[in-house]
Short mmCIF file of C-alpha atoms in Angstrom, two decimals:
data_model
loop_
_atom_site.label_atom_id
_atom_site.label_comp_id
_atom_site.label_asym_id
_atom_site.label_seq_id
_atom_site.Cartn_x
_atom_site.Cartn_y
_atom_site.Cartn_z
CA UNK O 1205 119.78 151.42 24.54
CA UNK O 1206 117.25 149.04 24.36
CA UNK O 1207 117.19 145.40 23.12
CA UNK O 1208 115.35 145.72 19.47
CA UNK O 1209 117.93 148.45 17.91
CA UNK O 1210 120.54 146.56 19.00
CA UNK O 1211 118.80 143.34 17.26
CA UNK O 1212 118.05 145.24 14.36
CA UNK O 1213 122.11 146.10 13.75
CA UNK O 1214 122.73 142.46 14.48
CA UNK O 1215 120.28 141.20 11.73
CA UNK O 1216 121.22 144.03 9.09
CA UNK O 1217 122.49 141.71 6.77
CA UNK O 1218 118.96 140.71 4.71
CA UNK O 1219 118.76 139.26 0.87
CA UNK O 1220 118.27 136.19 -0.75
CA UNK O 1221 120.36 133.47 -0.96
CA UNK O 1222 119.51 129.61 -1.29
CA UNK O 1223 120.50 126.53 0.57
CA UNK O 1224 123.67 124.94 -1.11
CA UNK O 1225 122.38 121.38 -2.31
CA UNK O 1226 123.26 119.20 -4.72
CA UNK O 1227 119.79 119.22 -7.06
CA UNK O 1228 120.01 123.09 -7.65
CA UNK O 1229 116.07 123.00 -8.86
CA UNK O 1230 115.00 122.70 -4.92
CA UNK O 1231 116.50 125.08 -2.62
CA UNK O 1232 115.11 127.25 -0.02
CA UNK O 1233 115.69 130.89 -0.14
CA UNK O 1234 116.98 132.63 2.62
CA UNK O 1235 119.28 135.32 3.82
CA UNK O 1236 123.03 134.52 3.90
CA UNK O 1237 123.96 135.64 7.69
CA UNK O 1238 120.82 136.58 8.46
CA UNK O 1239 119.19 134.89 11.68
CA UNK O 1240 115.71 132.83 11.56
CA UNK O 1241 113.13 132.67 14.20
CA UNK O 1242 111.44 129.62 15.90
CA UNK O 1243 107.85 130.75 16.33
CA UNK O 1244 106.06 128.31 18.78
CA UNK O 1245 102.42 129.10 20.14
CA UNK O 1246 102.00 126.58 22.98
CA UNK O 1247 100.62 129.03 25.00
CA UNK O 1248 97.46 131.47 25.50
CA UNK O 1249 98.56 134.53 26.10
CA UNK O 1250 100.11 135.17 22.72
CA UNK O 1251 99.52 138.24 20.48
CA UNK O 1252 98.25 137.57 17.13
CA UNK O 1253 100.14 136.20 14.25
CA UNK O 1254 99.45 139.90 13.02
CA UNK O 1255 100.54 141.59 16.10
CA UNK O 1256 103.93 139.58 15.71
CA UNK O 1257 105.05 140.93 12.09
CA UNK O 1258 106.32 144.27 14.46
CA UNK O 1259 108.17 142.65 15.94
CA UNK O 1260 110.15 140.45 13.69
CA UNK O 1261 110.04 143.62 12.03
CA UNK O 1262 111.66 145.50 14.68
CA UNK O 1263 114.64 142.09 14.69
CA UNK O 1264 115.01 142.61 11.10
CA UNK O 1265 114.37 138.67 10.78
CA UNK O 1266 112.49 137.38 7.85
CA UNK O 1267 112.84 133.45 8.16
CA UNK O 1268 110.35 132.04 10.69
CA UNK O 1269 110.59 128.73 11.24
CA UNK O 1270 106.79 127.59 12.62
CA UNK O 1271 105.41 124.19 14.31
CA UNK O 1272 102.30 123.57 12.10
CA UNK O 1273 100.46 124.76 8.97
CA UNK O 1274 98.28 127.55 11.00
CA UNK O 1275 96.21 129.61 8.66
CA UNK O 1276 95.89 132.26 10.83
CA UNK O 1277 99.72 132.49 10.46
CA UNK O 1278 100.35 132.09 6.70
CA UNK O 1279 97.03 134.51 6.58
CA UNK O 1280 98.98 136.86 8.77
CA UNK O 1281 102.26 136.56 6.54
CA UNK O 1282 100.99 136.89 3.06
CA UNK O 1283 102.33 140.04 1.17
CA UNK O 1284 104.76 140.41 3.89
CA UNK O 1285 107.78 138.92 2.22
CA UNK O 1286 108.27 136.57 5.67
CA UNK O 1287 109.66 133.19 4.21
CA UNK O 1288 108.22 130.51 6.36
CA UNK O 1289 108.94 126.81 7.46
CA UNK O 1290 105.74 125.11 8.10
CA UNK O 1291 105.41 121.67 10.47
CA UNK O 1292 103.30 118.67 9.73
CA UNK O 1293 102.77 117.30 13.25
CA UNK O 1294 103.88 113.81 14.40
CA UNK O 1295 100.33 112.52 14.32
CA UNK O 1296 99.89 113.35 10.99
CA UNK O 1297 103.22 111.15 8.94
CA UNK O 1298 101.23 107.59 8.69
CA UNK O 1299 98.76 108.93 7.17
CA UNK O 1300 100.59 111.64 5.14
CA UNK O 1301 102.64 108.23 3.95
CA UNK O 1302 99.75 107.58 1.31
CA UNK O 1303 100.35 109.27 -1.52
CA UNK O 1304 96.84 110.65 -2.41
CA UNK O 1305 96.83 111.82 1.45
CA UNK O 1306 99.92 114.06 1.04
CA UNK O 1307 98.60 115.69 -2.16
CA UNK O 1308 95.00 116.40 -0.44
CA UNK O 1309 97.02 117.87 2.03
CA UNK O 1310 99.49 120.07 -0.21
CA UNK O 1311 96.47 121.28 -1.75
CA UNK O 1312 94.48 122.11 0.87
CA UNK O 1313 96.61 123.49 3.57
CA UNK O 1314 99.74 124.85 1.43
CA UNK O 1315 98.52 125.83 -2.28
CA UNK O 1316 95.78 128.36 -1.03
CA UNK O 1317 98.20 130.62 0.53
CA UNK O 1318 101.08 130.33 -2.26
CA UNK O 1319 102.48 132.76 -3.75
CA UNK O 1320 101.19 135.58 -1.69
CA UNK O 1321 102.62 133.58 1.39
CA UNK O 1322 106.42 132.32 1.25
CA UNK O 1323 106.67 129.19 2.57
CA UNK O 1324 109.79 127.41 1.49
CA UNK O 1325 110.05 124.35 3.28
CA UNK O 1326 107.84 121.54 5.16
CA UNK O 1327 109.23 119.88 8.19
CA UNK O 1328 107.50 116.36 8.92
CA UNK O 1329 107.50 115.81 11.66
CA UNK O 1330 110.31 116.44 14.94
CA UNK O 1331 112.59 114.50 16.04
CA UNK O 1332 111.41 111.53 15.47
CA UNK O 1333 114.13 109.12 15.43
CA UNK O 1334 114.85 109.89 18.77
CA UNK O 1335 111.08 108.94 19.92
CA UNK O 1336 110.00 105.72 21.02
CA UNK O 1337 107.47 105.04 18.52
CA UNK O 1338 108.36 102.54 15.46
CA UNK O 1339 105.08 103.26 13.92
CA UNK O 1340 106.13 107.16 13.17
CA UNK O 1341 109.62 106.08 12.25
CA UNK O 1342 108.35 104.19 9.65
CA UNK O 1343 106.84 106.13 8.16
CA UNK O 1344 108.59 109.38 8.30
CA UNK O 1345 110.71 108.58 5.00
CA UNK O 1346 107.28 107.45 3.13
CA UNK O 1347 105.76 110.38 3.97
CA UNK O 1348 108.14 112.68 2.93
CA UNK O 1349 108.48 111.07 -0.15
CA UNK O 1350 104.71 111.57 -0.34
CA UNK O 1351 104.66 115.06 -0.01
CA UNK O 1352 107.55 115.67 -2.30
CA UNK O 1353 105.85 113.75 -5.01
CA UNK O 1354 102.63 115.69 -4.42
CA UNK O 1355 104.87 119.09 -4.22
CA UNK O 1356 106.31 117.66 -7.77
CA UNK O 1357 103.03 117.20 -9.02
CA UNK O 1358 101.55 120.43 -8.70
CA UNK O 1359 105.39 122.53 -9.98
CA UNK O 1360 105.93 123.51 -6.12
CA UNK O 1361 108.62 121.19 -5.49
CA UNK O 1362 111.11 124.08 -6.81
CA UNK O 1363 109.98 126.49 -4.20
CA UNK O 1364 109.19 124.25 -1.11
CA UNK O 1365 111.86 121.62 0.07
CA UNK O 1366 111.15 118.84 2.38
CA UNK O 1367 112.63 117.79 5.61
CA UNK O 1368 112.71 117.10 9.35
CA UNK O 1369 113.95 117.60 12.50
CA UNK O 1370 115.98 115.72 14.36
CA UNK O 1371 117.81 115.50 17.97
CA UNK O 1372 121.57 114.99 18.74
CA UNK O 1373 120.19 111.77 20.39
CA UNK O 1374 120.22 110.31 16.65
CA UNK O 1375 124.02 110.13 17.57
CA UNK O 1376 125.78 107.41 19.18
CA UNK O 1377 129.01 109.53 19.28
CA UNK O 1378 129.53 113.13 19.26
CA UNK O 1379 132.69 113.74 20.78
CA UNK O 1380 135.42 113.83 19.65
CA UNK O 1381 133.66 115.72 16.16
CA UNK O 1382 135.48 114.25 14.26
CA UNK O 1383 134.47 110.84 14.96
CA UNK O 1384 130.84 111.07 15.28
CA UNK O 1385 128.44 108.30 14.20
CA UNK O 1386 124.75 108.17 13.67
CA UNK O 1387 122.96 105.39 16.17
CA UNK O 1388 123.71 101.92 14.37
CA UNK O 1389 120.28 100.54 15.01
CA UNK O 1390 118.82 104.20 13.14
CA UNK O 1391 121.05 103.50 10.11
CA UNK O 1392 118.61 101.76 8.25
CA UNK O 1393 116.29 104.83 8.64
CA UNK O 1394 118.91 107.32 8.42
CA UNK O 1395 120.70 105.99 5.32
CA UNK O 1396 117.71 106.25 2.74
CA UNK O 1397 116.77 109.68 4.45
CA UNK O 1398 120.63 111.12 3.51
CA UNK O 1399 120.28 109.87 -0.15
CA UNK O 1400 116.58 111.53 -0.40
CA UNK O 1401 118.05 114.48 1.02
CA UNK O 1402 120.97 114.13 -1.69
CA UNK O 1403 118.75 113.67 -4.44
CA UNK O 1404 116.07 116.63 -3.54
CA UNK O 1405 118.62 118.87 -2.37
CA UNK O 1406 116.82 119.38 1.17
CA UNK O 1407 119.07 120.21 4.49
CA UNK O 1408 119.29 118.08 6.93
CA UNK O 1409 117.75 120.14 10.40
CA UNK O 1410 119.29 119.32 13.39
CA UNK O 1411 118.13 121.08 16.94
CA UNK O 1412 121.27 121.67 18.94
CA UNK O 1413 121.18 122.95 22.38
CA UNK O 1414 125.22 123.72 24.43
CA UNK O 1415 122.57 124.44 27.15
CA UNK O 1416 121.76 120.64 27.79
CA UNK O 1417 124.90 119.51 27.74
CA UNK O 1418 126.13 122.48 30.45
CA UNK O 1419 122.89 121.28 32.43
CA UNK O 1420 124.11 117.51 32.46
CA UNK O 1421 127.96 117.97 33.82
CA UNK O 1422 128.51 121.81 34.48
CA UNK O 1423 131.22 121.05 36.56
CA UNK O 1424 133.33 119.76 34.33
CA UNK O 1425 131.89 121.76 30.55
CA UNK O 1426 133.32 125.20 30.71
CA UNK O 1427 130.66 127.33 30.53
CA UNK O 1428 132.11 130.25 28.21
CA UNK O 1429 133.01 127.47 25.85
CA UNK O 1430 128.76 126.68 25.72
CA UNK O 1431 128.19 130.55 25.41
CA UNK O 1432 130.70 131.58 23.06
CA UNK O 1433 132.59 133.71 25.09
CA UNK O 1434 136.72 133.78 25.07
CA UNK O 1435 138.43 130.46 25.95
CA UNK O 1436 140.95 128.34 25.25
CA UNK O 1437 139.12 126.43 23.05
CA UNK O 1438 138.84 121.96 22.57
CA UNK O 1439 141.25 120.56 19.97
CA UNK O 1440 139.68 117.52 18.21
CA UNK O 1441 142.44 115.21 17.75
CA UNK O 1442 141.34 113.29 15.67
CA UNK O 1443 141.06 116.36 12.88
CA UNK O 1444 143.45 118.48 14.31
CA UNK O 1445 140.79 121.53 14.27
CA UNK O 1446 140.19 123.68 17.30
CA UNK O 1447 136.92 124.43 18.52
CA UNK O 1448 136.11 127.93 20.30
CA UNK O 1449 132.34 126.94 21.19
CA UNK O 1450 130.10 123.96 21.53
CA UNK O 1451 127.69 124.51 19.14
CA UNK O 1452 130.19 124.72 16.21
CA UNK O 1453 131.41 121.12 17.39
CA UNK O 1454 127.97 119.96 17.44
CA UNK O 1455 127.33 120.85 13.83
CA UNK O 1456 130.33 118.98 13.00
CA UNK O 1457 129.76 116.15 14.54
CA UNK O 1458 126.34 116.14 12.96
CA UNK O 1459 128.30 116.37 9.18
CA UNK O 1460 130.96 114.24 9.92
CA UNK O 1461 128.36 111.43 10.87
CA UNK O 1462 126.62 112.41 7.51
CA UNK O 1463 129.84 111.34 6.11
CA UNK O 1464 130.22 108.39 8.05
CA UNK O 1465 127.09 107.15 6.47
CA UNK O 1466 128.54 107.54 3.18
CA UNK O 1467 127.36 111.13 1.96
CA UNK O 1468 130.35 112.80 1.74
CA UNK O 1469 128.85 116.19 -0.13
CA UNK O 1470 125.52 117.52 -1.68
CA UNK O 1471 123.33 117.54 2.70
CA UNK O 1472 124.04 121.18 4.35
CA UNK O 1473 123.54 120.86 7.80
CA UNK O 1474 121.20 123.55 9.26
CA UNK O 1475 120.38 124.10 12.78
CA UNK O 1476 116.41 124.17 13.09
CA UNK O 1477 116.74 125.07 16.58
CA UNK O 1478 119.08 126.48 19.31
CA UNK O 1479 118.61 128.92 22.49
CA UNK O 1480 119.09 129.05 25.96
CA UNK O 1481 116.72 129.46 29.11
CA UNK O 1482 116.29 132.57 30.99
CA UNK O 1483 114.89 131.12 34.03
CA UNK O 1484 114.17 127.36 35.25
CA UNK O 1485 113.87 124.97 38.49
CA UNK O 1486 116.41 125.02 41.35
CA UNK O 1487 117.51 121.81 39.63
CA UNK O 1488 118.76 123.40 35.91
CA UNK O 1489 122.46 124.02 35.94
CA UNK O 1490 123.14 127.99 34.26
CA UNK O 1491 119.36 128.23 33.32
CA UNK O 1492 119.88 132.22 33.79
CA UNK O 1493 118.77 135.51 32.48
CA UNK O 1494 122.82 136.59 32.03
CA UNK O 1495 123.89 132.99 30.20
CA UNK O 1496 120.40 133.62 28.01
CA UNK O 1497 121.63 136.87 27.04
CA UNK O 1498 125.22 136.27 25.92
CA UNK O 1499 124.12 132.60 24.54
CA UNK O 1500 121.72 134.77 22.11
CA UNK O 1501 123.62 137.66 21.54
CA UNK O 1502 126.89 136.33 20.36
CA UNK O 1503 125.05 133.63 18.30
CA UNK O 1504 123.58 136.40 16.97
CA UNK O 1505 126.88 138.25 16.25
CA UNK O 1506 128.35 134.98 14.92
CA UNK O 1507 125.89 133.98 12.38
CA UNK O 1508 125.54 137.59 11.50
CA UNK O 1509 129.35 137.59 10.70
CA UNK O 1510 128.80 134.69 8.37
CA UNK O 1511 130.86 132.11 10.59
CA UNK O 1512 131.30 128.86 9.47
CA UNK O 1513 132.65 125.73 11.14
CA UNK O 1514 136.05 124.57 11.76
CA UNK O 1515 135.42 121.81 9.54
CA UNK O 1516 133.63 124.54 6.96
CA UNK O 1517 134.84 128.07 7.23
CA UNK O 1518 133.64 129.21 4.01
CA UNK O 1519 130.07 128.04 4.61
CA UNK O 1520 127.69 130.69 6.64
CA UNK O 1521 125.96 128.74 8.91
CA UNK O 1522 122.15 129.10 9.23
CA UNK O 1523 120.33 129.13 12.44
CA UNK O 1524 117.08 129.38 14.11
CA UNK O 1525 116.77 130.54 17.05
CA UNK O 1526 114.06 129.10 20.11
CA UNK O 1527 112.07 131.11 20.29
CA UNK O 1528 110.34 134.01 19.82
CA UNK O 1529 108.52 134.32 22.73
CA UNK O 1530 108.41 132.36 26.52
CA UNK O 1531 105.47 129.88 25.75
CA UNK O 1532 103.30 129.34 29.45
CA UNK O 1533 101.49 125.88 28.15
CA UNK O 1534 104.48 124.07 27.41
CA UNK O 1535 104.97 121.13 29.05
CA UNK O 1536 108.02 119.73 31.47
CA UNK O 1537 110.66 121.62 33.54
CA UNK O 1538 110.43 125.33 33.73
CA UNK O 1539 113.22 126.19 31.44
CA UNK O 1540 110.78 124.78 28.70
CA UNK O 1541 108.46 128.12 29.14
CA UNK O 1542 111.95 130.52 29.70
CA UNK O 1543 113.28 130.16 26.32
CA UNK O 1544 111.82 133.38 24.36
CA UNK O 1545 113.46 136.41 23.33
CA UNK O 1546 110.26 138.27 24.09
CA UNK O 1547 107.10 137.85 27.02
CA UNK O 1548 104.07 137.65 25.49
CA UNK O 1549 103.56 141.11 26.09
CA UNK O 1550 105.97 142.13 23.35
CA UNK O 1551 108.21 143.25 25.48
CA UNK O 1552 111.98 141.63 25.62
CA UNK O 1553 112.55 139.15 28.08
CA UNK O 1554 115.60 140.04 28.56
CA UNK O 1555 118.37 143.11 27.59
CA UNK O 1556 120.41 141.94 24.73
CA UNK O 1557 122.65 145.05 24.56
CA UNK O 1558 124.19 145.11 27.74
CA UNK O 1559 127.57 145.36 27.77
CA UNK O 1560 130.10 143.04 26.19
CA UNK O 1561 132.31 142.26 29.43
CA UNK O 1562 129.43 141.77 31.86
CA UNK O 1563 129.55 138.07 33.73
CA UNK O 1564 127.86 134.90 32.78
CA UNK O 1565 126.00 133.10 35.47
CA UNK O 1566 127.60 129.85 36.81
CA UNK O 1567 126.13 126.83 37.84
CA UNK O 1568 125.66 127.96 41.33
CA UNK O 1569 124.64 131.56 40.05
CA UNK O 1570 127.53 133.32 40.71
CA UNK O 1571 129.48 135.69 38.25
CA UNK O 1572 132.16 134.49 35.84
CA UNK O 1573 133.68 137.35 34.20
CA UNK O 1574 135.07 137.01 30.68
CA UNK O 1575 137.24 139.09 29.11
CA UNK O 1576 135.25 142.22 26.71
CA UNK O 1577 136.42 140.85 22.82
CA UNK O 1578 138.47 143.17 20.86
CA UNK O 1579 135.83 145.72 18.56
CA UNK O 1580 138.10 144.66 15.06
CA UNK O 1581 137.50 142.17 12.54
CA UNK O 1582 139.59 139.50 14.11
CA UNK O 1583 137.04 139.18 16.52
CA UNK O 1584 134.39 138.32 14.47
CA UNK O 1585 132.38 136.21 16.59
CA UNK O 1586 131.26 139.25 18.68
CA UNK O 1587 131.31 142.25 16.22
CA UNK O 1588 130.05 143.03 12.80
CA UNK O 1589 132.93 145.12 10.88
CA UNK O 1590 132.14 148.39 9.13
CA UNK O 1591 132.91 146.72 5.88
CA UNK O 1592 130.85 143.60 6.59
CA UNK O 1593 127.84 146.16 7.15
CA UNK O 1594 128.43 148.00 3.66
CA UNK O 1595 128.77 145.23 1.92
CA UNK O 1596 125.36 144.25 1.99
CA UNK O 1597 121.86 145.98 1.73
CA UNK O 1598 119.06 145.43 4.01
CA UNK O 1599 115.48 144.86 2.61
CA UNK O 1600 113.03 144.94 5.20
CA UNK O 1601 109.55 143.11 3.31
#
């Protein structure tokens, strides 16, 4: 069986449903369980943005999730039914911060494509409150208010929320989840960017990679607990709640720091970015082909199971993955050009259906088996039930 069928059944469950938020006139459509797509082109080898539709086609994704405001892209997508994030680049927030600026720029680069192209949210920037540079921290919160205004201004501001990125590094403590805290010296930044994310009803992004924490100490993180495979699991004990996989303490630590800020409801907490390298340097701890594929693939099953957190059951979590393809002109170690679900070629970089009870890779490369998961509903992290499949229809734009 090859990779993309077994994607497809993974990604079956397709129709629209908005971010919660607290200002129900701004909300960003999107499939409940369905999985979203980080579609970075630092690279020249890549296939067109037309050439690409197949294959998120052949995924059954329809939330892309892109790095800039390329018209070849939202060209590409129009008609298509593809509901895109679109990036405003670091460079671009002080200037972006002047109101007249931001609605040039809504007008110019957004408005031409709309409605034919579905764009439903802006991210400004990336992670810039973990950066160094005071100057684009400044003037992140301006900006956005900028381009919200202008996206009020011309009646868009119902269809296209706006928000950024950010790194766990905007954390001072993330462990135990429970008792998480944003970076004292950010609150002054982060505060005001909670309450405009309140007030618009925007999510807050967050990029969250298990991988870089395994990289960092994987002698003492277990490494089925970072790929969601069976394990005994971390109790927090602060809450009390019991925590099968890393990434579902991450996103908790991310909301109760929200809290701890003093927004205790009305922010969902979306990840804007989470995968796992298929291949890096002698030097990068589980950077495998094996981890890759059962970090992906029971994400995958999770999210399309509608999993919440332990700290929110009841709320499907979204996700994006990174990325779409292996990107050669990326900068830094060599996992950085070994996260893609697909060469540039089209072709899968690696098998996603192999069995359930292979081994993940260890540190040192050598096999860790794991228990297969039980094929029944209880098991939900690694299956999709017959009656979770009927219950909803796929729509393929």
């Amino acid at each position: 069986m090859s990779a993309i069928p077994t994607l497809l059944l993974l990604l079956l469950l397709v129709t629209a449903f908005p971010f919660s938020s607290a200002a129900p006139h701004t909300n960003i459509s999107s499939p409940p369980y369905g999985i979203g797509i980080n579609y970075g082109q630092v690279a020249d080898n890549l296939p067109s943005p037309s050439d690409v539709l197949p294959l998120l086609g052949s995924l059954g994704v329809n939330r892309v999730k892109i790095y800039d405001a390329n018209p070849a892209v939202l060209r590409a997508f129009a008609g298509t039914g593809v509901e895109l994030i679109v990036g405003l680049p670091d460079r671009c927030l002080p200037r972006l911060a002047a109101p007249s600026a931001a609605l040039s720029w809504v007008k110019s680069t957004l408005q031409p494509y709309l409605p034919a192209t579905r764009i439903a949210a802006v991210t400004v920037g990336n992670e810039v409150l973990s950066g160094n540079d005071s100057s684009l921290i400044r003037s992140l919160l301006p900006a956005m208010q900028s381009l919200h205004s202008a996206l009020a201004a011309l009646g868009l501001d119902h269809q296209i929320a706006v928000t950024t990125a950010h790194s766990l590094a905007v954390l001072a403590v993330s462990y135990p989840p429970s008792a998480a805290a944003f970076r004292r010296e950010l609150l002054p930044f982060v505060s005001p960017l909670l309450a405009f994310f309140a007030r618009t009803g925007s999510p807050f992004l967050i990029n969250a990679y298990p991988y870089f924490a395994y990289k960092a100490d994987p002698k003492r993180i277990d490494l089925n607990y970072a790929l969601f495979e069976p394990n005994a699991g971390v109790v927090d004990p602060g809450s009390g709640l019991r925590y099968q996989n890393m990434l579902h303490a991450q996103v908790d630590a991310v909301r109760a720091a929200i809290a701890a800020a003093g927004v205790s409801k009305g922010v969902e907490v979306v990840v804007s970015e989470t995968g796992w390298p298929s291949a890096g340097d002698s030097n990068e701890a589980g950077a495998t082909t094996e981890n890759a594929r059962r970090y992906n693939g029971n994400l995958m099953r999770m999210v399309a199971a509608g999993k919440g957190t332990p700290s929110c059951p009841a709320a499907p979590l979204q996700v994006y993955v990174f990325a779409l393809f292996n990107e050669n002109l990326k900068p830094g170690p060599s996992t950085e050009r070994h996260y893609g679900l697909f060469k540039p070629d089209g072709t899968p970089a690696y098998d996603l259906s192999s069995p359930a009870n292979s081994s993940a890779s260890s540190a040192d490369g050598t096999a860790k088996s794991a228990p297969a998961p039980a094929l029944d509903a209880s098991t939900s992290f690694y299956t999709i039930s017959a009656a979770t499949l009927c219950a909803f229809d796929f729509v393929l734009y």
